[in-house]
Amino acid sequence: MDEMDWALLRELQADARLSYSELSRRVHLSPPAVAERVRRLEESGVVTGYHAHVDLARAGRGVVALIRMSCYGPRCILHDPNVVDWPEIQEIHRITGDACSMLKVAAGSIGQFEAVIDRLAPYGQPSSTMVLSSPLQWHPVTPLPPAADPGRA
């Protein structure tokens, strides 16, 4: 990826609804060139989709928690393709350590959250942590700084 790809990603992450015409104006490239670069970013899998950021509390999901699942083997939650369709589950991550996965869950009430915990129990032991606030809910992807030379002190 070159600097122009990063400029396009910066603009698209700030507002994915921009037209190719507006994108071209912002990055100083012709609309056909912008369209081609965006198409390449999509085809290569760098851009995986375009989404709206939703305020969970305002959407009726004020109870947010992170749940560590300790489950292994055939009954592991990671092996059940239906779990991704549970409406309360926002994210599933396979992790290292003494648990196999971390789930982000957003429910409408403590009772609904409790029902999710009950649904998870057959897969293994859930351990939940309630989210009180989220000072950083999302951050755009930007180029990483160059790695430090380990030979330099």
Short mmCIF file of C-alpha atoms in Angstrom, two decimals:
data_model
loop_
_atom_site.label_atom_id
_atom_site.label_comp_id
_atom_site.label_asym_id
_atom_site.label_seq_id
_atom_site.Cartn_x
_atom_site.Cartn_y
_atom_site.Cartn_z
CA MET A 1 0.00 0.00 0.00
CA ASP A 2 1.29 3.42 -0.89
CA GLU A 3 0.58 6.88 0.48
CA MET A 4 -2.37 7.39 -1.89
CA ASP A 5 -4.02 4.16 -0.66
CA TRP A 6 -3.63 5.42 2.92
CA ALA A 7 -5.07 8.82 1.95
CA LEU A 8 -8.11 7.07 0.45
CA LEU A 9 -8.50 4.85 3.52
CA ARG A 10 -8.27 7.88 5.81
CA GLU A 11 -11.09 9.62 3.92
CA LEU A 12 -13.27 6.50 3.62
CA GLN A 13 -12.89 5.71 7.32
CA ALA A 14 -13.94 9.25 8.19
CA ASP A 15 -16.95 9.10 5.84
CA ALA A 16 -17.62 5.99 3.74
CA ARG A 17 -20.49 7.76 1.99
CA LEU A 18 -18.20 10.06 0.00
CA SER A 19 -18.67 9.96 -3.76
CA TYR A 20 -15.72 9.16 -6.02
CA SER A 21 -15.92 12.77 -7.18
CA GLU A 22 -15.54 14.12 -3.63
CA LEU A 23 -12.84 11.54 -2.83
CA SER A 24 -10.92 12.60 -5.92
CA ARG A 25 -11.12 16.25 -4.86
CA ARG A 26 -9.83 15.43 -1.37
CA VAL A 27 -6.90 13.26 -2.45
CA HIS A 28 -6.09 15.15 -5.67
CA LEU A 29 -6.60 12.23 -8.04
CA SER A 30 -9.03 11.80 -10.95
CA PRO A 31 -12.39 10.08 -10.24
CA PRO A 32 -11.57 7.08 -12.50
CA ALA A 33 -8.22 6.61 -10.72
CA VAL A 34 -9.96 6.84 -7.33
CA ALA A 35 -12.56 4.28 -8.42
CA GLU A 36 -9.83 1.90 -9.60
CA ARG A 37 -7.82 2.23 -6.39
CA VAL A 38 -10.90 1.73 -4.19
CA ARG A 39 -11.85 -1.33 -6.28
CA ARG A 40 -8.34 -2.76 -5.76
CA LEU A 41 -8.54 -2.10 -2.00
CA GLU A 42 -11.85 -3.97 -1.92
CA GLU A 43 -10.67 -6.88 -4.09
CA SER A 44 -7.47 -7.32 -2.06
CA GLY A 45 -9.52 -7.50 1.15
CA VAL A 46 -8.10 -4.33 2.72
CA VAL A 47 -11.57 -2.75 2.60
CA THR A 48 -13.99 -5.39 3.85
CA GLY A 49 -17.21 -3.37 3.89
CA TYR A 50 -18.92 -0.09 4.62
CA HIS A 51 -20.79 0.27 7.90
CA ALA A 52 -22.61 2.79 10.04
CA HIS A 53 -21.34 3.33 13.58
CA VAL A 54 -24.28 2.73 15.93
CA ASP A 55 -24.63 4.08 19.46
CA LEU A 56 -25.60 0.90 21.31
CA ALA A 57 -27.35 2.67 24.20
CA ARG A 58 -29.48 4.81 21.87
CA ALA A 59 -30.33 1.69 19.87
CA GLY A 60 -31.73 0.04 23.01
CA ARG A 61 -28.63 -2.00 23.92
CA GLY A 62 -27.44 -0.24 27.09
CA VAL A 63 -26.00 -3.36 28.78
CA VAL A 64 -22.59 -4.07 27.23
CA ALA A 65 -20.19 -6.71 28.48
CA LEU A 66 -17.10 -8.66 27.50
CA ILE A 67 -17.41 -12.39 28.09
CA ARG A 68 -14.45 -14.75 28.25
CA MET A 69 -15.40 -18.28 27.30
CA SER A 70 -13.41 -21.22 28.63
CA CYS A 71 -14.44 -24.03 26.34
CA TYR A 72 -12.47 -26.48 24.25
CA GLY A 73 -13.23 -29.42 22.01
CA PRO A 74 -16.32 -30.15 19.94
CA ARG A 75 -18.71 -28.17 22.19
CA CYS A 76 -16.57 -25.03 21.97
CA ILE A 77 -18.54 -21.93 20.99
CA LEU A 78 -16.07 -21.33 18.16
CA HIS A 79 -17.34 -24.49 16.45
CA ASP A 80 -21.02 -23.49 16.40
CA PRO A 81 -21.77 -21.42 13.28
CA ASN A 82 -25.18 -20.41 14.67
CA VAL A 83 -23.74 -18.34 17.51
CA VAL A 84 -22.79 -15.52 15.12
CA ASP A 85 -26.52 -15.03 14.48
CA TRP A 86 -27.39 -14.30 18.11
CA PRO A 87 -28.52 -10.65 18.03
CA GLU A 88 -26.78 -9.76 21.32
CA ILE A 89 -23.32 -10.88 20.19
CA GLN A 90 -21.44 -8.01 18.53
CA GLU A 91 -17.97 -9.55 18.25
CA ILE A 92 -16.26 -12.92 18.73
CA HIS A 93 -12.49 -13.18 19.08
CA ARG A 94 -10.39 -16.33 19.40
CA ILE A 95 -7.78 -15.56 22.05
CA THR A 96 -4.71 -16.96 23.77
CA GLY A 97 -4.40 -17.73 27.45
CA ASP A 98 -6.65 -19.72 29.74
CA ALA A 99 -9.81 -18.98 27.71
CA CYS A 100 -10.55 -19.75 24.09
CA SER A 101 -12.64 -16.75 23.09
CA MET A 102 -13.78 -13.25 24.02
CA LEU A 103 -17.24 -12.03 23.09
CA LYS A 104 -18.61 -8.51 23.08
CA VAL A 105 -22.28 -8.65 23.99
CA ALA A 106 -24.85 -5.84 23.90
CA ALA A 107 -28.23 -6.51 25.53
CA GLY A 108 -31.25 -4.36 26.23
CA SER A 109 -31.46 -5.19 29.93
CA ILE A 110 -29.77 -7.14 32.70
CA GLY A 111 -32.44 -9.82 32.27
CA GLN A 112 -31.60 -10.18 28.57
CA PHE A 113 -27.90 -10.27 29.44
CA GLU A 114 -28.58 -13.02 31.98
CA ALA A 115 -30.41 -14.99 29.28
CA VAL A 116 -27.31 -14.74 27.04
CA ILE A 117 -25.13 -16.07 29.88
CA ASP A 118 -27.58 -18.96 30.29
CA ARG A 119 -27.42 -19.69 26.54
CA LEU A 120 -23.61 -19.68 26.68
CA ALA A 121 -23.34 -22.05 29.66
CA PRO A 122 -23.69 -25.29 27.63
CA TYR A 123 -20.58 -24.32 25.64
CA GLY A 124 -18.33 -23.92 28.68
CA GLN A 125 -17.71 -21.49 31.49
CA PRO A 126 -18.52 -17.85 30.72
CA SER A 127 -16.85 -15.11 32.75
CA SER A 128 -18.27 -11.63 32.18
CA THR A 129 -17.00 -8.10 32.70
CA MET A 130 -19.48 -5.24 32.40
CA VAL A 131 -18.45 -2.25 30.29
CA LEU A 132 -19.03 0.96 32.26
CA SER A 133 -17.90 3.36 29.53
CA SER A 134 -15.88 3.31 26.33
CA PRO A 135 -13.54 6.29 25.99
CA LEU A 136 -12.41 4.91 22.60
CA GLN A 137 -15.05 2.88 20.79
CA TRP A 138 -13.45 2.96 17.36
CA HIS A 139 -10.24 4.19 15.86
CA PRO A 140 -9.31 4.45 12.17
CA VAL A 141 -6.54 2.23 10.85
CA THR A 142 -3.46 4.29 9.96
CA PRO A 143 0.03 3.34 8.74
CA LEU A 144 2.26 1.92 11.44
CA PRO A 145 5.43 3.84 12.25
CA PRO A 146 8.61 2.22 10.93
CA ALA A 147 9.99 -0.43 13.24
CA ALA A 148 12.94 0.64 15.36
CA ASP A 149 16.28 -0.82 14.33
CA PRO A 150 17.21 -3.31 17.10
CA GLY A 151 20.90 -2.68 16.36
CA ARG A 152 20.58 0.99 17.33
CA ALA A 153 20.72 2.03 20.94
#
